[in-house]
XYZ file of C-alpha atoms in Angstrom:
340
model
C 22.976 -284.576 -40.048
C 25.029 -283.016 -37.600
C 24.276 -283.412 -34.018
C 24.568 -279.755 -33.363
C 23.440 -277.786 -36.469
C 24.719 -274.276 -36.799
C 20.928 -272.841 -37.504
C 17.635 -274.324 -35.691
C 14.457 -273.069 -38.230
C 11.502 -272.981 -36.262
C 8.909 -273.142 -38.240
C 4.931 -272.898 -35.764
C 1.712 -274.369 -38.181
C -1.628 -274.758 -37.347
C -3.841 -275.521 -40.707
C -1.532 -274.678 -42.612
C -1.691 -277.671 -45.241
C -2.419 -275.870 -48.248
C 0.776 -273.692 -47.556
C 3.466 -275.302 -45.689
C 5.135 -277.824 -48.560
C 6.249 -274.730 -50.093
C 7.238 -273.356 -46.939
C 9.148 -276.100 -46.029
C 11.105 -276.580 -49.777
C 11.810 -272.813 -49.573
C 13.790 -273.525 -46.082
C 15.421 -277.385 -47.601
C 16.246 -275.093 -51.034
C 18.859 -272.678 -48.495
C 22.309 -272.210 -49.603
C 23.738 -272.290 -46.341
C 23.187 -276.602 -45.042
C 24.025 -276.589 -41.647
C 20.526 -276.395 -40.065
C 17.862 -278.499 -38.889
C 13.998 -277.334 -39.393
C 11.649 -277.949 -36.345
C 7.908 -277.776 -37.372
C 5.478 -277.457 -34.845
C 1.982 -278.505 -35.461
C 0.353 -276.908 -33.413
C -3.126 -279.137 -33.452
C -3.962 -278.674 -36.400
C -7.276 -280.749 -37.662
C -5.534 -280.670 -41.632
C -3.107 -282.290 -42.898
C -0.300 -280.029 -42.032
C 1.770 -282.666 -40.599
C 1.877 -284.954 -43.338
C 2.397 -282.226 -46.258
C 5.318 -281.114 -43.914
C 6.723 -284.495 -43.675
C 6.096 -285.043 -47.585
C 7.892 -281.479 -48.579
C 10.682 -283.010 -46.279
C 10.831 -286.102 -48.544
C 12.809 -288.017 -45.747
C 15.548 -284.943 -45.361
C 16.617 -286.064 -42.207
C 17.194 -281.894 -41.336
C 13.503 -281.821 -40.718
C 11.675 -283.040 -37.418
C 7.771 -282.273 -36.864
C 6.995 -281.884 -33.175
C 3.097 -282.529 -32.543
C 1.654 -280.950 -29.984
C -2.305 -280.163 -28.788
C -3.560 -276.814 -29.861
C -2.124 -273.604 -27.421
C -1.085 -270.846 -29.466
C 1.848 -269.660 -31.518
C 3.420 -268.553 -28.066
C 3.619 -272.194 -26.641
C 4.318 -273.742 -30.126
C 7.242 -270.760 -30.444
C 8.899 -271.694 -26.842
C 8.168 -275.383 -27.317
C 10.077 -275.165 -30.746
C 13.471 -272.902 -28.970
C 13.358 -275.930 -26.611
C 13.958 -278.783 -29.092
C 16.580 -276.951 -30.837
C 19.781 -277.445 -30.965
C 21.775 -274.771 -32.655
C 23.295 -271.665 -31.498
C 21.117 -269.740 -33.686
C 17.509 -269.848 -33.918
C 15.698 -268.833 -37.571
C 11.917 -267.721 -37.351
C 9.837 -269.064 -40.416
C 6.119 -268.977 -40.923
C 4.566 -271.836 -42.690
C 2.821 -269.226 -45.212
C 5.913 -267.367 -46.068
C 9.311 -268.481 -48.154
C 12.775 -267.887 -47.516
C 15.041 -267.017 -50.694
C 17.951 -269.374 -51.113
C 20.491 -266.841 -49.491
C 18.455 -265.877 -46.221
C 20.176 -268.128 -43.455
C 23.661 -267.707 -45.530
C 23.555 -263.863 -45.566
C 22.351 -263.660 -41.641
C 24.813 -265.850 -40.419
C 27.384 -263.906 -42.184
C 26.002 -260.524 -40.620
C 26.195 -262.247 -37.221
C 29.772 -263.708 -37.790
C 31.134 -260.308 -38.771
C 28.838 -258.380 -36.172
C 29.132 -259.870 -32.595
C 27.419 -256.544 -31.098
C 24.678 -257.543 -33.176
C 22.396 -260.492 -31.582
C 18.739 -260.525 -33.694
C 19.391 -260.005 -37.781
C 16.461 -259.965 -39.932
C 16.526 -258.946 -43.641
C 14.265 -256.842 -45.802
C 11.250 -258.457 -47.193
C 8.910 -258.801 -50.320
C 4.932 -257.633 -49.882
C 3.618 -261.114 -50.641
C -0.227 -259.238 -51.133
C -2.094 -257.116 -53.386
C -1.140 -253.422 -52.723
C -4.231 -251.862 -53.463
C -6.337 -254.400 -51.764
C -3.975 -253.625 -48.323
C -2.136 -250.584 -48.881
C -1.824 -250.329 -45.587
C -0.133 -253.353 -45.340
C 2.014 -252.732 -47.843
C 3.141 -249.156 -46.347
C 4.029 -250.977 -43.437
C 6.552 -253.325 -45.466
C 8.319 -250.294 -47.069
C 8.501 -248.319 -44.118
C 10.384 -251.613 -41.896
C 12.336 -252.510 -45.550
C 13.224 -248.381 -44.629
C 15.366 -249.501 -40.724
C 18.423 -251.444 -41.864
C 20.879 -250.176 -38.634
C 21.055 -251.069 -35.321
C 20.795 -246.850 -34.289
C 17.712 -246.506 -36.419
C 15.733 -249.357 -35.883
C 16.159 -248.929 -31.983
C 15.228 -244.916 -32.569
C 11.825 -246.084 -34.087
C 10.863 -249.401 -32.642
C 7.932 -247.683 -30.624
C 6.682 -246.602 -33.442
C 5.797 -250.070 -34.554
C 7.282 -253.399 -35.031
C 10.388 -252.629 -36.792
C 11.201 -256.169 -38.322
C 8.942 -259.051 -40.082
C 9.015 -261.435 -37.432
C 9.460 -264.585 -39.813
C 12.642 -262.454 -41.146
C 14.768 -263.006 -37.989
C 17.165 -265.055 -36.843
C 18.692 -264.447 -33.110
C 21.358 -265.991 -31.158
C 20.323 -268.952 -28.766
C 21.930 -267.212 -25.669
C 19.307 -264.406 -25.674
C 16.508 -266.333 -24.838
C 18.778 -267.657 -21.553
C 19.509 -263.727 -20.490
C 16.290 -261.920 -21.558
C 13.587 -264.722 -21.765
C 11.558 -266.414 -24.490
C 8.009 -265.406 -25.557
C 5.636 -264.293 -23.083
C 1.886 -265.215 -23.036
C -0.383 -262.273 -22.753
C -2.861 -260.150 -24.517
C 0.130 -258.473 -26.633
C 1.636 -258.700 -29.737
C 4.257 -261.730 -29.046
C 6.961 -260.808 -31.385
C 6.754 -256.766 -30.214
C 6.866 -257.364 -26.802
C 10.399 -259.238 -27.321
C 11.597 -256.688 -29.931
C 11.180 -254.179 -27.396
C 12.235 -256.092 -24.112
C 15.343 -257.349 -25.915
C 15.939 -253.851 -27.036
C 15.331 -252.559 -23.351
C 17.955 -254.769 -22.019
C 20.578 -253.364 -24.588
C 20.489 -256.149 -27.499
C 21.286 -254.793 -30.926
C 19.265 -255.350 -34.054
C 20.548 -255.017 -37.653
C 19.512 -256.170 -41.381
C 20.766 -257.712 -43.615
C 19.891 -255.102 -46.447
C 18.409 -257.582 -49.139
C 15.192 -259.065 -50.192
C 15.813 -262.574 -48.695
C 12.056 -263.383 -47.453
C 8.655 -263.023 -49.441
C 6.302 -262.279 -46.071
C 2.959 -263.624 -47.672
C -0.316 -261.456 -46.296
C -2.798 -264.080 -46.240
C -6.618 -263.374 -44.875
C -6.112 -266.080 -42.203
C -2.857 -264.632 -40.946
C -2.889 -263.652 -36.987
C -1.889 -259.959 -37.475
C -5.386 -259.548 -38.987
C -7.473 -262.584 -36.646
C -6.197 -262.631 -33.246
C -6.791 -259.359 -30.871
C -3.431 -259.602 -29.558
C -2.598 -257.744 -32.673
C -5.205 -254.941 -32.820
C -4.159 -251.456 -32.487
C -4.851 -250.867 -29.099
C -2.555 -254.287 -28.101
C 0.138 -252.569 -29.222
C 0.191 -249.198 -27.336
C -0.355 -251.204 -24.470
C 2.717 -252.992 -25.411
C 4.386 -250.101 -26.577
C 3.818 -247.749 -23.778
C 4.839 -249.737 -21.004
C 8.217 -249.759 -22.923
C 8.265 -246.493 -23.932
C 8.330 -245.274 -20.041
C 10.807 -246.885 -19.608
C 13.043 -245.381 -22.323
C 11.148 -242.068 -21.351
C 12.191 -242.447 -17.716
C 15.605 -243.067 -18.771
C 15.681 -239.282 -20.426
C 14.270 -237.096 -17.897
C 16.355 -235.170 -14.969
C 14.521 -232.748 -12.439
C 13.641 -230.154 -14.942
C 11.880 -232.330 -17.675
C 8.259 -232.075 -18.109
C 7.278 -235.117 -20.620
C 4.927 -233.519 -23.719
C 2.906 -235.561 -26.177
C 2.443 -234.089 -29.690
C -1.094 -234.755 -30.547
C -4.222 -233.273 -27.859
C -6.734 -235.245 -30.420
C -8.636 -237.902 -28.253
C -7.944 -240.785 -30.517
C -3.983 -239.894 -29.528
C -4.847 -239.363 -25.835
C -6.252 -242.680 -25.761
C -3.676 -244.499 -27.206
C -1.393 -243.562 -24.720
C -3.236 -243.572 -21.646
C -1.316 -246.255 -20.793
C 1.965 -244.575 -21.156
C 0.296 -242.880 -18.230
C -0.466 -246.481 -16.069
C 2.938 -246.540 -16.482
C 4.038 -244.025 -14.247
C 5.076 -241.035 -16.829
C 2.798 -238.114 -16.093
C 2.565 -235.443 -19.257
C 3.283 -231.755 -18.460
C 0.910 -231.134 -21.267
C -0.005 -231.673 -25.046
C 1.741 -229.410 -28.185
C -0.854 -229.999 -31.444
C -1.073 -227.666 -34.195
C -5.043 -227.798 -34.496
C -6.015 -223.780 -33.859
C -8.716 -224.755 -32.188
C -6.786 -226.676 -29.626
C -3.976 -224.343 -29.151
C -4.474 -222.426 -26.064
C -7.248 -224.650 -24.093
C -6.316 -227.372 -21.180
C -7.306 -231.150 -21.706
C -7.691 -233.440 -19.504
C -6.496 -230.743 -16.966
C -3.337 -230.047 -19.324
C -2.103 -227.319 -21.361
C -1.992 -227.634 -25.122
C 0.472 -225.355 -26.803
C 1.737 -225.075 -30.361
C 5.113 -226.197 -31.162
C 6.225 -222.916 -31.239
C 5.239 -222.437 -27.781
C 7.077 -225.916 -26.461
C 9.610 -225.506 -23.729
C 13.364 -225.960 -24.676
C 14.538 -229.183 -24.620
C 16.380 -228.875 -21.884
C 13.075 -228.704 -19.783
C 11.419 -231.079 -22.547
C 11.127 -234.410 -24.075
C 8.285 -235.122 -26.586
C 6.818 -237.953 -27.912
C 5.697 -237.851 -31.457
C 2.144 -239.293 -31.364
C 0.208 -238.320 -34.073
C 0.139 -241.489 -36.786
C -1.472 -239.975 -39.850
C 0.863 -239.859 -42.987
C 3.404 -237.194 -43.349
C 2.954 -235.984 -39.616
C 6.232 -238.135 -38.236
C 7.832 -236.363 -40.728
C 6.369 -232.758 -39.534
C 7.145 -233.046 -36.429
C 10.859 -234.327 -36.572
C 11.390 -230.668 -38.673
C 9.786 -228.727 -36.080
C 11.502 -230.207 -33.722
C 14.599 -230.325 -35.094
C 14.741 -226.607 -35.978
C 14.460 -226.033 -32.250
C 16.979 -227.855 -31.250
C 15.611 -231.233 -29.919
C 17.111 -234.258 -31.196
C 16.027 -237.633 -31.874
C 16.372 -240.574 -28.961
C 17.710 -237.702 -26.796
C 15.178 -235.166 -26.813
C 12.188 -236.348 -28.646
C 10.865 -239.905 -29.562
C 8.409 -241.040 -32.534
C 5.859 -243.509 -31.139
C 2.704 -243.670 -33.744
């Protein structure tokens, strides 16, 4: 094994026995040999350790760091900090990598040096009608391939599988690792890497089947409900907003509903005060909220005097809005950002 592999996999377990052998073949089966796979079992009271070691068969590539139970954040940074490669693969030990995944993305990232976090599009490993939401969520991410578009809709929701990526070393030096706190871990870098200018891109193939298992943490831990992530979200999203507005820009949030006012009362912690809500809801139209007008989208100020964020989450209404907008004249990232 080389000293310095090209690729470091790391790969965070914690009871993860009855999954992690097939993890761990799907990573040894990779085209591309120049890596080395950390596991880090994190505590776990199975056997995750030893059906890791055993899928490793004595593959030298493979180390298994053991550490007391502290969370996928700890095991995550603990993991960067034993590697030794330039580039740094994410793996879940529930998931599996096709044989092409660290082959294609170090291509991308050979041939792309603006680029610095590739990911890849990815199979629904559930059952679509038992989580169709889930599975919505898969096609719409599998939809963001580009650097442009994937930075135009990260606030929107987390625009890459976070077991799909693999990132250059160097970022975690400039931008910082994963953060402890009540948010979603793998968000809050997306969108503090993307703050600080770092470009994301896919590679545009199927190269990871992202298993939805009951026990995984997007559907256990709270740092992954709903409300986690328009915290996380909205103390971003000021900051792009901020970035947008001169002395004549009011900021207006398309939805007046309370479940949309809610969400983003923290966009409001954040410093960005709304001018007012636009909603389509005849009822609405015309009344003040929370002290604010709401007008239709007819009614909206030019965008020259207005930037609007698209809050309203229920199908077919990102769409709806991006035409209304459009046919006035505001464009998208400039004018007017989706963010639910």
């Amino acid at each position: 094994m080389n000293a310095t592999p090209l690729v470091s996999v790391v790969m965070p377990a914690f009871d993860a026995a009855t999954t992690i052998g097939r993890a761990v073949r799907s990573v040894l089966a990779q085209t591309l040999r120049d890596f080395e796979l950390i596991v880090v079992d994190d505590g776990s009271t199975d056997a995750t350790a030893a059906e890791a070691r055993a899928a490793a068969n004595g593959d030298p590539r493979v180390r298994v760091l053991a550490l007391p139970h502290g969370g996928i954040v700890r095991a995550l940074n603990a993991g960067i900090a034993a590697a030794r490669g330039a580039l740094i693969a994410r793996m879940d030990a529930d998931d599996e990598m096709r044989p092409r995944r660290l082959e294609a993305q170090v291509e991308l990232l050979a041939r792309r040096p603006d680029v610095g976090v590739v990911g890849c599009l990815v199979e629904f490993g559930g059952d679509r009608d038992d989580a169709p939401g889930y599975a919505l969520h898969v096609d719409w991410l599998n939809s963001l391939r580009e650097p442009d578009e994937i930075a135009l809709y990260r606030f929107v929701e987390a625009p890459l599988a976070h077991p799909s990526v693999t990132f250059r070393r160097v970022l975690v030096d400039r931008h910082g690792g994963y953060v402890e706190s009540d948010e979603p871990e793998d968000y809050e870098l997306w969108l503090r890497w993307m703050d600080a200018g770092v470009r994301f891109a896919k590679v545009p193939e199927v190269l990871l089947r992202w298993n939805d298992s009951p026990t995984r943490m997007s559907r256990t831990s709270a740092r992954y409900a709903r409300e986690a992530f328009y915290a996380c979200k909205s103390r971003y999203l000021a900051r792009f907003v901020r970035r947008h507005l001169g002395p004549r820009r009011g900021v207006w949030l398309w939805g007046a509903g309370r479940k949309t006012r809610k969400r983003f009362a923290a966009l409001e912690r954040a410093g960005i005060e709304l001018a007012g809500y636009i909603d389509i809801d005849a009822a609405k139209i015309g009344r003040r909220i929370a002290g604010r007008p709401v007008r239709s989208p007819g009614d909206l100020p030019p965008p020259d005097e207005a930037f609007v964020i698209g809050g309203v989450g229920v199908r077919g209404a990102r769409e709806e809005i991006r035409a209304r907008l459009e046919a006035r004249g505001f464009r998208l990232g400039t004018d007017y950002v989706p963010a639910a």
